[in-house]
CSV table of C-alpha atoms in Angstrom, one decimal:
chain,number,residue,atom,x,y,z
A,1,MET,CA,24.0,-39.1,37.2
A,2,ALA,CA,22.5,-36.5,39.4
A,3,VAL,CA,23.9,-33.4,36.8
A,4,GLY,CA,22.3,-35.7,34.2
A,5,SER,CA,19.3,-35.7,35.7
A,6,ARG,CA,18.8,-32.4,36.9
A,7,ALA,CA,19.5,-30.6,33.2
A,8,ALA,CA,17.0,-33.0,32.2
A,9,VAL,CA,14.2,-31.5,35.1
A,10,TRP,CA,15.6,-28.0,34.3
A,11,LEU,CA,15.0,-28.6,29.9
A,12,ALA,CA,11.4,-30.1,31.1
A,13,SER,CA,10.2,-27.6,33.3
A,14,ALA,CA,11.6,-25.1,30.5
A,15,ALA,CA,9.3,-26.5,27.7
A,16,GLN,CA,6.5,-26.5,30.0
A,17,ARG,CA,6.6,-22.9,30.4
A,18,PHE,CA,7.4,-22.3,27.0
A,19,GLY,CA,4.0,-24.2,26.2
A,20,SER,CA,2.3,-22.0,28.9
A,21,VAL,CA,2.8,-17.8,27.2
A,22,PRO,CA,0.0,-17.2,25.6
A,23,TRP,CA,2.5,-16.9,21.8
A,24,ARG,CA,-0.4,-16.2,20.3
A,25,ASP,CA,-2.2,-13.3,21.8
A,26,ILE,CA,1.7,-11.6,22.2
A,27,SER,CA,1.6,-11.4,18.3
A,28,ALA,CA,-1.8,-10.7,18.2
A,29,GLU,CA,-1.4,-7.2,20.2
A,30,ALA,CA,2.2,-6.8,18.9
A,31,VAL,CA,0.5,-6.9,14.8
A,32,ASP,CA,-1.9,-4.5,16.3
A,33,ARG,CA,0.3,-2.0,18.0
A,34,THR,CA,2.8,-1.9,15.0
A,35,LEU,CA,-0.4,-1.3,12.6
A,36,LEU,CA,-1.5,1.6,15.1
A,37,VAL,CA,2.0,3.1,14.9
A,38,ILE,CA,2.2,3.1,10.7
A,39,LYS,CA,-1.4,4.7,10.6
A,40,ALA,CA,-0.1,7.7,13.1
A,41,VAL,CA,2.7,8.2,10.7
A,42,CYS,CA,1.0,7.7,7.7
A,43,PHE,CA,-1.4,10.5,9.4
A,44,ALA,CA,1.3,13.3,10.5
A,45,HIS,CA,2.3,13.0,7.3
A,46,VAL,CA,-0.8,13.9,5.3
A,47,ILE,CA,-1.2,16.4,7.9
A,48,ASN,CA,2.0,17.9,7.1
A,49,SER,CA,2.3,17.5,3.3
A,50,TYR,CA,-1.3,18.5,2.9
A,51,VAL,CA,-3.1,20.7,5.3
A,52,VAL,CA,-0.3,22.5,7.7
A,53,SER,CA,3.3,22.1,8.2
A,54,LEU,CA,5.1,23.3,11.2
A,55,ILE,CA,8.9,25.0,10.1
A,56,GLN,CA,11.7,26.5,11.4
A,57,VAL,CA,13.0,29.8,9.3
A,58,ARG,CA,16.6,31.5,9.7
A,59,GLY,CA,17.9,34.3,8.2
A,60,PRO,CA,18.3,38.6,8.3
A,61,SER,CA,15.6,38.6,5.0
A,62,MET,CA,12.9,38.9,6.8
A,63,LEU,CA,13.5,41.1,9.7
A,64,PRO,CA,10.9,42.7,11.9
A,65,THR,CA,8.6,40.2,11.5
A,66,MET,CA,10.7,36.7,11.9
A,67,ASN,CA,13.6,36.8,13.5
A,68,LEU,CA,17.4,36.1,12.9
A,69,THR,CA,17.1,32.5,13.7
A,70,GLY,CA,14.5,30.4,16.3
A,71,ASP,CA,11.3,31.6,14.7
A,72,ILE,CA,8.8,28.4,14.4
A,73,ILE,CA,6.4,29.1,11.7
A,74,ALA,CA,3.1,27.3,10.8
A,75,VAL,CA,2.2,27.0,7.0
A,76,ASP,CA,-0.7,26.6,5.6
A,77,ARG,CA,-0.5,24.1,2.7
A,78,VAL,CA,-4.3,24.1,1.2
A,79,THR,CA,-4.1,27.8,-0.1
A,80,ALA,CA,-0.9,27.4,-2.0
A,81,ARG,CA,-2.3,24.6,-3.5
A,82,ARG,CA,-5.9,26.2,-4.4
A,83,GLY,CA,-4.1,28.8,-5.9
A,84,THR,CA,-5.6,31.5,-3.5
A,85,VAL,CA,-2.4,33.5,-2.3
A,86,ALA,CA,-3.1,37.0,-2.0
A,87,VAL,CA,-1.1,40.1,-1.9
A,88,GLY,CA,0.3,40.4,1.5
A,89,ASP,CA,0.9,36.6,1.9
A,90,VAL,CA,4.5,36.1,3.6
A,91,VAL,CA,4.7,32.2,1.5
A,92,LEU,CA,7.1,29.6,2.1
A,93,PHE,CA,8.5,28.4,-2.4
A,94,ARG,CA,11.3,26.5,-3.9
A,95,SER,CA,14.2,28.9,-4.5
A,96,PRO,CA,14.5,29.2,-8.5
A,97,GLU,CA,18.4,29.2,-7.5
A,98,ASN,CA,18.5,25.9,-5.7
A,99,PRO,CA,15.8,23.8,-6.2
A,100,ARG,CA,16.5,22.2,-2.7
A,101,ARG,CA,15.9,25.2,-0.5
A,102,ALA,CA,12.7,26.6,0.0
A,103,ILE,CA,12.7,30.1,1.3
A,104,THR,CA,9.7,32.4,3.1
A,105,LYS,CA,9.3,36.4,1.7
A,106,ARG,CA,6.2,38.2,1.5
A,107,VAL,CA,3.8,38.0,-1.8
A,108,LEU,CA,4.3,41.9,-3.0
A,109,GLY,CA,2.1,41.2,-6.3
A,110,LEU,CA,0.2,38.4,-8.9
A,111,GLU,CA,-0.2,38.4,-12.4
A,112,GLY,CA,-0.7,42.0,-14.5
A,113,ASP,CA,0.6,43.9,-11.0
A,114,ALA,CA,3.1,46.8,-12.1
A,115,ILE,CA,5.4,46.8,-9.3
A,116,THR,CA,8.1,49.7,-9.0
A,117,TYR,CA,11.1,48.9,-6.8
A,118,LEU,CA,13.9,50.4,-5.4
A,119,VAL,CA,16.6,48.8,-7.4
A,120,ASP,CA,19.8,49.1,-4.9
A,121,PRO,CA,18.8,50.6,-1.6
A,122,HIS,CA,22.2,50.9,-0.3
A,123,LYS,CA,22.6,53.1,-3.4
A,124,GLY,CA,20.2,55.6,-4.2
A,125,ASP,CA,17.0,56.2,-4.9
A,126,ALA,CA,16.9,54.6,-8.4
A,127,SER,CA,13.7,52.5,-8.8
A,128,LYS,CA,12.1,50.6,-11.7
A,129,THR,CA,8.8,49.0,-12.1
A,130,VAL,CA,8.1,46.1,-14.3
A,131,VAL,CA,4.5,44.2,-14.7
A,132,VAL,CA,4.0,40.4,-13.6
A,133,PRO,CA,3.8,38.2,-16.3
A,134,ASN,CA,1.1,35.4,-16.1
A,135,GLY,CA,1.2,32.7,-13.8
A,136,HIS,CA,3.8,34.0,-11.8
A,137,ALA,CA,4.3,36.1,-8.3
A,138,TRP,CA,6.7,39.0,-7.0
A,139,VAL,CA,7.9,38.5,-4.1
A,140,GLN,CA,9.9,40.8,-1.4
A,141,GLY,CA,11.1,40.1,2.0
A,142,ASP,CA,10.7,42.6,4.0
A,143,ASN,CA,14.0,43.9,5.0
A,144,ILE,CA,14.9,45.2,1.6
A,145,TYR,CA,18.5,46.0,2.5
A,146,ASP,CA,19.5,42.7,3.1
A,147,SER,CA,16.9,39.7,1.6
A,148,ARG,CA,17.4,38.1,-1.7
A,149,ASP,CA,14.0,38.2,-4.0
A,150,SER,CA,12.4,39.3,-6.8
A,151,ARG,CA,14.6,42.2,-7.1
A,152,HIS,CA,17.6,40.3,-8.2
A,153,PHE,CA,15.5,36.7,-9.4
A,154,GLY,CA,12.5,37.3,-10.6
A,155,PRO,CA,8.7,36.9,-10.6
A,156,VAL,CA,8.1,33.5,-9.1
A,157,PRO,CA,6.5,30.8,-10.8
A,158,TYR,CA,3.1,30.1,-8.6
A,159,GLY,CA,4.1,26.7,-9.7
A,160,LEU,CA,7.1,26.6,-6.7
A,161,ILE,CA,4.7,28.5,-4.4
A,162,GLN,CA,4.4,26.1,-1.8
A,163,GLY,CA,2.5,27.3,1.6
A,164,ARG,CA,1.4,30.3,3.3
A,165,VAL,CA,3.1,31.5,6.8
A,166,PHE,CA,0.0,32.2,8.8
A,167,TYR,CA,1.2,32.3,12.3
A,168,ARG,CA,4.0,32.0,14.8
A,169,VAL,CA,4.6,29.2,17.3
A,170,TRP,CA,8.0,29.8,18.9
A,171,PRO,CA,9.1,32.1,20.8
A,172,PRO,CA,6.3,32.4,22.8
A,173,GLU,CA,6.6,36.3,23.0
A,174,GLY,CA,5.8,36.2,19.5
A,175,PHE,CA,3.0,33.8,19.5
A,176,GLY,CA,0.4,35.1,16.6
A,177,PHE,CA,-0.8,35.8,13.8
A,178,ILE,CA,2.0,36.9,10.8
A,179,GLY,CA,-0.2,39.9,9.4
A,180,GLN,CA,-0.6,41.3,6.2
A,181,LYS,CA,1.6,44.3,6.6
A,182,ALA,CA,5.6,44.0,8.2
A,183,THR,CA,5.2,44.4,11.8
A,184,SER,CA,7.7,43.1,14.7
A,185,LEU,CA,7.5,41.7,17.7
B,1,MET,CA,5.8,14.6,-27.2
B,2,HIS,CA,4.4,12.4,-30.3
B,3,PRO,CA,6.2,9.4,-31.0
B,4,THR,CA,7.3,8.9,-27.9
B,5,PHE,CA,3.9,9.4,-26.6
B,6,THR,CA,0.6,9.3,-28.6
B,7,GLY,CA,-1.6,12.3,-26.4
B,8,SER,CA,-5.2,11.4,-26.0
B,9,SER,CA,-7.5,12.8,-28.6
B,10,THR,CA,-9.3,16.1,-28.2
B,11,SER,CA,-12.1,14.8,-30.6
B,12,PHE,CA,-12.8,12.1,-29.0
B,13,PRO,CA,-13.7,13.0,-25.4
B,14,GLY,CA,-14.4,10.6,-22.9
B,15,SER,CA,-11.9,8.1,-24.4
B,16,LEU,CA,-8.9,6.3,-22.8
B,17,LYS,CA,-7.3,7.5,-25.8
B,18,GLY,CA,-3.8,8.7,-24.5
B,19,ASP,CA,-0.5,6.5,-22.7
B,20,VAL,CA,-0.9,5.9,-19.2
B,21,VAL,CA,3.0,6.3,-17.7
B,22,LEU,CA,4.8,5.5,-15.0
B,23,VAL,CA,6.1,8.4,-12.9
B,24,GLU,CA,9.0,8.1,-10.3
B,25,ARG,CA,9.7,10.6,-7.9
B,26,PHE,CA,12.6,9.5,-6.3
B,27,CYS,CA,14.7,11.9,-8.5
B,28,LEU,CA,13.3,14.6,-6.6
B,29,GLN,CA,15.5,13.8,-3.1
B,30,LYS,CA,18.4,15.6,-5.2
B,31,TYR,CA,16.9,17.4,-8.1
B,32,LYS,CA,19.4,14.9,-9.9
B,33,PHE,CA,18.7,14.5,-13.2
B,34,SER,CA,20.2,12.9,-16.6
B,35,HIS,CA,20.5,15.3,-20.3
B,36,GLY,CA,17.4,13.4,-22.5
B,37,ASP,CA,15.5,12.3,-19.7
B,38,VAL,CA,11.3,12.9,-20.2
B,39,ILE,CA,10.5,14.3,-17.3
B,40,ILE,CA,6.5,16.0,-15.8
B,41,PHE,CA,6.3,19.7,-14.6
B,42,ARG,CA,3.9,22.7,-13.6
B,43,SER,CA,3.4,24.5,-16.5
B,44,PRO,CA,5.2,28.1,-15.2
B,45,THR,CA,2.1,30.3,-17.1
B,46,ASN,CA,-0.8,27.8,-15.6
B,47,GLN,CA,0.2,26.1,-12.0
B,48,LYS,CA,-2.7,24.2,-12.4
B,49,GLN,CA,-1.7,22.4,-15.9
B,50,MET,CA,1.8,19.9,-16.3
B,51,PHE,CA,3.6,19.0,-19.5
B,52,VAL,CA,5.9,16.6,-20.0
B,53,LYS,CA,8.6,16.6,-21.8
B,54,ARG,CA,12.3,16.1,-22.6
B,55,LEU,CA,15.2,17.7,-20.5
B,56,ILE,CA,17.4,19.5,-23.1
B,57,ALA,CA,20.3,21.8,-21.0
B,58,LEU,CA,21.2,21.8,-17.0
B,59,PRO,CA,22.6,24.5,-15.5
B,60,GLY,CA,25.4,26.1,-16.8
B,61,ASP,CA,25.4,24.8,-20.0
B,62,TRP,CA,25.6,26.8,-23.2
B,63,ILE,CA,21.9,26.1,-24.9
B,64,GLN,CA,21.7,27.2,-29.4
B,65,VAL,CA,18.2,28.1,-29.1
B,66,PRO,CA,16.5,26.6,-32.4
B,67,GLU,CA,15.2,28.8,-35.2
B,68,SER,CA,17.7,31.8,-34.0
B,69,SER,CA,21.1,31.9,-34.2
B,70,GLU,CA,21.6,32.9,-30.0
B,71,ILE,CA,23.5,31.0,-28.0
B,72,LEU,CA,22.1,30.8,-24.6
B,73,GLN,CA,23.1,29.7,-20.7
B,74,ILE,CA,20.9,28.4,-18.6
B,75,GLN,CA,21.2,30.0,-14.9
B,76,GLU,CA,21.4,28.1,-11.7
B,77,GLY,CA,18.4,26.1,-10.6
B,78,HIS,CA,16.9,26.4,-14.3
B,79,CYS,CA,16.4,24.0,-17.3
B,80,TRP,CA,15.5,23.7,-21.0
B,81,VAL,CA,12.6,21.8,-22.0
B,82,GLU,CA,12.0,21.1,-25.5
B,83,GLY,CA,8.8,18.3,-27.0
B,84,ASP,CA,10.1,15.8,-29.4
B,85,ASN,CA,8.4,16.8,-31.4
B,86,PRO,CA,8.9,20.2,-32.2
B,87,ALA,CA,6.1,21.3,-35.0
B,88,SER,CA,3.6,21.1,-31.8
B,89,SER,CA,5.4,21.3,-28.9
B,90,LEU,CA,5.0,24.4,-26.4
B,91,ASP,CA,8.3,24.1,-24.2
B,92,SER,CA,11.3,26.3,-23.6
B,93,ARG,CA,11.5,27.8,-27.1
B,94,SER,CA,8.6,29.9,-25.9
B,95,PHE,CA,8.5,30.2,-22.4
B,96,GLY,CA,12.4,30.1,-21.6
B,97,PRO,CA,14.3,28.2,-19.3
B,98,ILE,CA,12.0,26.7,-15.8
B,99,PRO,CA,13.3,26.4,-12.6
B,100,LEU,CA,13.9,23.0,-11.5
B,101,GLY,CA,11.7,23.9,-8.4
B,102,LEU,CA,8.5,22.4,-10.8
B,103,VAL,CA,9.5,19.3,-11.8
B,104,GLN,CA,6.9,16.4,-10.3
B,105,GLY,CA,9.0,13.7,-11.8
B,106,ARG,CA,10.7,11.7,-14.4
B,107,VAL,CA,8.9,9.0,-16.7
B,108,THR,CA,10.3,6.2,-17.0
B,109,HIS,CA,8.2,3.6,-18.5
B,110,VAL,CA,5.1,3.6,-21.2
B,111,ILE,CA,2.1,0.8,-19.3
B,112,TRP,CA,-0.5,1.5,-21.6
B,113,PRO,CA,-1.8,1.0,-23.5
B,114,PRO,CA,-0.5,-3.0,-24.1
B,115,GLN,CA,0.9,-2.6,-27.3
B,116,ARG,CA,3.1,0.3,-26.3
B,117,ILE,CA,4.2,-1.4,-22.8
B,118,GLY,CA,8.6,-0.4,-22.4
B,119,GLN,CA,11.2,1.9,-21.4
B,120,VAL,CA,11.5,5.7,-22.2
B,121,GLU,CA,14.3,5.9,-23.3
B,122,ARG,CA,17.1,9.1,-23.0
B,123,LYS,CA,18.0,10.6,-26.1
B,124,MET,CA,19.8,14.0,-26.8
B,125,PRO,CA,19.3,15.7,-30.0
B,126,THR,CA,22.7,16.2,-31.1
B,127,GLY,CA,25.0,19.2,-31.6
B,128,ARG,CA,22.3,21.0,-29.4
B,129,ILE,CA,24.1,22.0,-26.4
B,130,SER,CA,28.0,22.1,-25.1
B,131,PRO,CA,29.2,22.0,-21.7
B,132,TYR,CA,31.3,25.3,-21.9
Protein backbone atom coordinates (compact mmCIF):
# COMPACT_ATOMS: atom_id res chain seq x y z
CA MET A 1 0.00 0.00 0.00
CA ALA A 2 1.18 3.56 -0.61
CA VAL A 3 1.07 4.57 3.08
CA GLY A 4 3.03 1.52 4.15
CA SER A 5 5.77 2.04 1.59
CA ARG A 6 6.04 5.78 2.38
CA ALA A 7 6.46 4.91 6.06
CA ALA A 8 9.14 2.35 5.20
CA VAL A 9 11.03 4.89 3.08
CA TRP A 10 10.86 7.46 5.89
CA LEU A 11 12.13 4.90 8.44
CA ALA A 12 15.00 3.92 6.18
CA SER A 13 16.11 7.52 5.68
CA ALA A 14 15.76 8.26 9.41
CA ALA A 15 18.01 5.29 10.20
CA GLN A 16 20.53 6.56 7.70
CA ARG A 17 20.54 10.06 9.21
CA PHE A 18 20.90 8.53 12.68
CA GLY A 19 23.91 6.56 11.50
CA SER A 20 25.60 9.57 9.94
CA VAL A 21 25.57 11.70 13.15
CA PRO A 22 29.11 11.72 14.65
CA TRP A 23 28.10 10.23 18.05
CA ARG A 24 31.62 9.51 19.21
CA ASP A 25 32.77 13.08 18.64
CA ILE A 26 29.73 14.54 20.33
CA SER A 27 30.10 12.38 23.42
CA ALA A 28 33.83 13.10 23.65
CA GLU A 29 33.14 16.80 23.48
CA ALA A 30 30.37 16.54 26.09
CA VAL A 31 32.72 14.73 28.49
CA ASP A 32 35.43 17.33 27.90
CA ARG A 33 33.09 20.22 28.59
CA THR A 34 31.70 18.57 31.72
CA LEU A 35 35.20 17.96 33.05
CA LEU A 36 36.05 21.60 32.39
CA VAL A 37 33.02 22.76 34.37
CA ILE A 38 33.89 20.41 37.23
CA LYS A 39 37.48 21.69 37.29
CA ALA A 40 36.29 25.31 37.31
CA VAL A 41 33.92 24.63 40.22
CA CYS A 42 36.67 22.87 42.21
CA PHE A 43 39.09 25.72 41.56
CA ALA A 44 36.52 28.31 42.65
CA HIS A 45 35.79 26.31 45.81
CA VAL A 46 39.47 26.02 46.76
CA ILE A 47 40.05 29.74 46.22
CA ASN A 48 36.94 30.58 48.22
CA SER A 49 37.89 28.38 51.16
CA TYR A 50 41.62 28.89 51.35
CA VAL A 51 42.64 32.14 49.67
CA VAL A 52 40.04 34.91 49.51
CA SER A 53 36.25 35.04 49.59
CA LEU A 54 33.57 37.66 49.15
CA ILE A 55 31.06 38.11 51.93
CA GLN A 56 28.10 40.42 52.37
CA VAL A 57 27.88 42.02 55.80
CA ARG A 58 24.86 43.37 57.65
CA GLY A 59 24.26 45.14 60.92
CA PRO A 60 25.11 48.35 62.75
CA SER A 61 27.95 47.07 64.91
CA MET A 62 30.78 48.17 62.63
CA LEU A 63 29.57 51.66 61.72
CA PRO A 64 31.08 53.88 60.40
CA THR A 65 33.66 51.51 58.90
CA MET A 66 31.01 49.30 57.30
CA ASN A 67 27.50 50.28 56.30
CA LEU A 68 24.26 48.99 57.75
CA THR A 69 23.53 46.73 54.77
CA GLY A 70 24.77 46.04 51.32
CA ASP A 71 28.54 46.13 51.78
CA ILE A 72 30.44 43.33 50.11
CA ILE A 73 33.91 42.76 51.51
CA ALA A 74 36.85 40.58 50.58
CA VAL A 75 38.10 38.27 53.34
CA ASP A 76 41.63 36.91 53.26
CA ARG A 77 41.73 33.37 54.64
CA VAL A 78 45.50 32.85 54.57
CA THR A 79 46.27 35.15 57.53
CA ALA A 80 43.88 33.42 59.89
CA ARG A 81 45.19 29.99 58.96
CA ARG A 82 48.78 31.06 59.59
CA GLY A 83 47.84 32.73 62.85
CA THR A 84 49.24 36.15 61.98
CA VAL A 85 46.20 38.24 62.87
CA ALA A 86 47.28 41.58 64.39
CA VAL A 87 45.66 44.11 66.69
CA GLY A 88 43.52 46.51 64.65
CA ASP A 89 42.53 43.96 62.00
CA VAL A 90 38.86 43.45 61.24
CA VAL A 91 38.22 39.70 61.32
CA LEU A 92 35.46 37.30 60.35
CA PHE A 93 34.83 34.61 62.98
CA ARG A 94 32.20 32.06 64.01
CA SER A 95 30.02 33.39 66.79
CA PRO A 96 30.71 31.68 70.14
CA GLU A 97 26.97 31.92 70.81
CA ASN A 98 25.82 30.29 67.57
CA PRO A 99 28.29 28.28 65.48
CA ARG A 100 26.17 28.71 62.36
CA ARG A 101 26.63 32.49 62.25
CA ALA A 102 29.75 34.33 61.15
CA ILE A 103 30.34 37.84 62.46
CA THR A 104 32.83 40.61 61.73
CA LYS A 105 34.46 42.72 64.43
CA ARG A 106 37.79 44.42 65.03
CA VAL A 107 40.54 42.76 67.08
CA LEU A 108 41.52 45.07 69.93
CA GLY A 109 43.78 42.70 71.83
CA LEU A 110 45.67 39.42 71.51
CA GLU A 111 46.81 36.95 74.17
CA GLY A 112 48.48 38.62 77.10
CA ASP A 113 47.15 42.13 76.38
CA ALA A 114 45.25 44.02 79.05
CA ILE A 115 42.05 45.51 77.67
CA THR A 116 40.18 48.34 79.35
CA TYR A 117 36.64 48.74 78.12
CA LEU A 118 33.51 50.66 78.98
CA VAL A 119 31.05 48.30 80.60
CA ASP A 120 27.98 50.12 79.29
CA PRO A 121 28.58 53.23 77.16
CA HIS A 122 24.92 54.23 77.41
CA LYS A 123 25.12 54.47 81.17
CA GLY A 124 28.18 56.35 82.27
CA ASP A 125 31.89 55.80 82.38
CA ALA A 126 32.38 52.63 84.44
CA SER A 127 35.17 50.60 82.88
CA LYS A 128 36.74 47.20 83.50
CA THR A 129 40.18 45.86 82.72
CA VAL A 130 40.69 42.26 81.69
CA VAL A 131 43.75 40.27 80.51
CA VAL A 132 43.22 38.22 77.37
CA PRO A 133 44.05 34.53 78.03
CA ASN A 134 46.38 32.38 75.87
CA GLY A 135 45.07 31.44 72.48
CA HIS A 136 42.27 34.05 72.58
CA ALA A 137 41.56 37.46 71.05
CA TRP A 138 39.41 40.37 72.24
CA VAL A 139 37.04 41.62 69.55
CA GLN A 140 34.87 44.73 69.56
CA GLY A 141 32.64 46.41 67.01
CA ASP A 142 33.57 49.94 65.94
CA ASN A 143 30.11 51.10 67.00
CA ILE A 144 30.35 50.36 70.73
CA TYR A 145 26.81 51.57 71.35
CA ASP A 146 25.20 48.84 69.25
CA SER A 147 27.49 45.86 69.05
CA ARG A 148 27.44 42.44 70.69
CA ASP A 149 31.08 41.50 71.09
CA SER A 150 33.75 40.41 73.60
CA ARG A 151 32.28 42.79 76.15
CA HIS A 152 29.31 40.39 76.25
CA PHE A 153 30.63 36.94 75.33
CA GLY A 154 34.26 37.25 76.45
CA PRO A 155 37.49 36.73 74.51
CA VAL A 156 37.21 34.53 71.43
CA PRO A 157 39.57 31.52 70.80
CA TYR A 158 41.78 31.91 67.69
CA GLY A 159 40.33 28.65 66.34
CA LEU A 160 37.04 30.46 65.64
CA ILE A 161 38.64 33.13 63.43
CA GLN A 162 38.06 32.34 59.77
CA GLY A 163 39.57 35.26 57.90
CA ARG A 164 40.76 38.86 57.92
CA VAL A 165 38.72 41.55 56.19
CA PHE A 166 41.03 43.62 54.04
CA TYR A 167 39.08 45.25 51.20
CA ARG A 168 35.62 46.59 50.50
CA VAL A 169 34.41 45.59 47.05
CA TRP A 170 30.89 47.11 46.98
CA PRO A 171 29.51 49.85 46.99
CA PRO A 172 31.80 51.40 44.37
CA GLU A 173 32.16 54.67 46.31
CA GLY A 174 33.60 52.73 49.19
CA PHE A 175 36.05 50.67 47.11
CA GLY A 176 39.22 50.50 49.14
CA PHE A 177 41.21 48.95 51.91
CA ILE A 178 39.72 48.53 55.35
CA GLY A 179 42.41 49.92 57.57
CA GLN A 180 43.63 49.44 61.07
CA LYS A 181 41.49 52.20 62.54
CA ALA A 182 37.77 52.89 62.45
CA THR A 183 37.17 55.25 59.54
CA SER A 184 34.17 56.15 57.42
CA LEU A 185 33.64 56.14 53.69
CA MET B 1 41.00 8.57 75.22
CA HIS B 2 42.24 5.14 76.28
CA PRO B 3 40.87 2.49 75.77
CA THR B 4 38.64 3.80 72.99
CA PHE B 5 41.74 4.87 71.04
CA THR B 6 45.44 4.05 71.41
CA GLY B 7 47.48 7.16 70.94
CA SER B 8 50.82 7.25 69.14
CA SER B 9 53.56 6.56 71.62
CA THR B 10 56.07 9.34 72.16
CA SER B 11 58.92 6.97 73.00
CA PHE B 12 59.01 5.56 69.45
CA PRO B 13 59.12 8.65 67.24
CA GLY B 14 58.50 8.07 63.56
CA SER B 15 56.57 4.81 63.80
CA LEU B 16 52.86 4.63 63.08
CA LYS B 17 51.68 3.34 66.42
CA GLY B 18 48.55 5.35 67.03
CA ASP B 19 45.07 4.52 65.79
CA VAL B 20 43.88 6.02 62.51
CA VAL B 21 40.25 7.10 62.61
CA LEU B 22 37.63 8.25 60.14
CA VAL B 23 36.19 11.70 60.84
CA GLU B 24 32.92 12.75 59.22
CA ARG B 25 32.21 16.40 58.59
CA PHE B 26 28.56 16.30 57.51
CA CYS B 27 27.60 17.12 61.08
CA LEU B 28 29.10 20.59 60.58
CA GLN B 29 26.28 21.62 58.21
CA LYS B 30 23.85 22.05 61.05
CA TYR B 31 26.11 21.61 64.10
CA LYS B 32 23.83 18.87 65.32
CA PHE B 33 25.53 16.54 67.80
CA SER B 34 24.32 13.89 70.23
CA HIS B 35 25.42 13.22 73.78
CA GLY B 36 28.28 10.75 73.83
CA ASP B 37 29.63 11.50 70.32
CA VAL B 38 33.39 11.50 69.96
CA ILE B 39 34.40 14.76 68.30
CA ILE B 40 37.58 16.37 67.06
CA PHE B 41 38.07 20.07 67.79
CA ARG B 42 40.70 22.83 67.77
CA SER B 43 42.17 23.49 71.18
CA PRO B 44 40.86 26.75 72.70
CA THR B 45 44.35 27.57 73.94
CA ASN B 46 46.35 26.70 70.82
CA GLN B 47 44.61 26.91 67.48
CA LYS B 48 47.16 24.69 65.71
CA GLN B 49 46.46 21.69 67.94
CA MET B 50 43.50 19.32 67.59
CA PHE B 51 41.95 17.28 70.37
CA VAL B 52 39.72 14.20 70.24
CA LYS B 53 37.30 13.93 73.17
CA ARG B 54 33.79 12.77 73.93
CA LEU B 55 30.91 15.24 74.00
CA ILE B 56 29.26 15.03 77.40
CA ALA B 57 26.93 18.04 77.55
CA LEU B 58 25.23 20.25 74.96
CA PRO B 59 23.98 23.86 75.33
CA GLY B 60 21.36 24.20 78.03
CA ASP B 61 22.36 21.06 79.96
CA TRP B 62 23.29 21.21 83.62
CA ILE B 63 26.50 19.30 84.29
CA GLN B 64 28.05 18.22 87.54
CA VAL B 65 31.75 19.06 87.41
CA PRO B 66 33.67 16.02 88.71
CA GLU B 67 35.90 16.35 91.78
CA SER B 68 33.96 19.38 92.94
CA SER B 69 30.35 19.61 93.92
CA GLU B 70 29.46 22.50 91.68
CA ILE B 71 26.74 22.30 89.05
CA LEU B 72 27.13 24.44 85.98
CA GLN B 73 24.84 25.18 83.06
CA ILE B 74 26.39 25.08 79.59
CA GLN B 75 25.73 28.41 77.85
CA GLU B 76 24.34 28.56 74.31
CA GLY B 77 26.77 27.77 71.53
CA HIS B 78 29.11 25.85 73.87
CA CYS B 79 29.60 22.21 74.90
CA TRP B 80 31.40 20.18 77.57
CA VAL B 81 33.97 17.59 76.42
CA GLU B 82 35.78 14.94 78.42
CA GLY B 83 38.26 12.21 77.62
CA ASP B 84 37.45 8.56 78.32
CA ASN B 85 40.55 8.22 80.49
CA PRO B 86 39.95 10.85 83.18
CA ALA B 87 43.28 10.18 84.87
CA SER B 88 45.28 11.70 82.02
CA SER B 89 43.04 13.89 79.91
CA LEU B 90 43.23 17.61 79.20
CA ASP B 91 39.60 18.51 78.63
CA SER B 92 36.75 20.74 79.79
CA ARG B 93 37.63 20.02 83.40
CA SER B 94 40.70 22.22 82.79
CA PHE B 95 39.63 24.71 80.13
CA GLY B 96 35.88 24.87 80.66
CA PRO B 97 33.12 24.56 78.07
CA ILE B 98 34.28 25.11 74.47
CA PRO B 99 32.42 26.97 71.69
CA LEU B 100 30.81 24.60 69.18
CA GLY B 101 32.48 26.64 66.39
CA LEU B 102 35.79 24.95 67.29
CA VAL B 103 34.48 21.47 66.42
CA GLN B 104 35.96 20.15 63.18
CA GLY B 105 34.21 16.79 62.84
CA ARG B 106 32.86 13.63 64.43
CA VAL B 107 34.83 10.40 64.75
CA THR B 108 32.82 7.46 63.44
CA HIS B 109 35.20 4.51 62.84
CA VAL B 110 38.68 3.27 63.64
CA ILE B 111 40.30 2.18 60.37
CA TRP B 112 43.82 1.15 61.44
CA PRO B 113 45.33 -1.11 62.83
CA PRO B 114 43.31 -3.98 61.37
CA GLN B 115 42.69 -5.70 64.69
CA ARG B 116 40.96 -2.57 66.01
CA ILE B 117 38.79 -1.80 62.98
CA GLY B 118 35.24 -1.03 64.04
CA GLN B 119 32.68 1.60 64.79
CA VAL B 120 33.29 4.06 67.59
CA GLU B 121 30.33 3.81 69.91
CA ARG B 122 28.39 6.59 71.45
CA LYS B 123 28.34 6.14 75.20
CA MET B 124 27.57 8.46 78.04
CA PRO B 125 28.77 8.27 81.63
CA THR B 126 25.64 7.94 83.76
CA GLY B 127 24.46 10.48 86.26
CA ARG B 128 26.56 13.38 85.02
CA ILE B 129 24.06 15.59 83.26
CA SER B 130 20.45 16.53 83.52
CA PRO B 131 18.44 18.58 81.04
CA TYR B 132 16.84 20.70 83.79
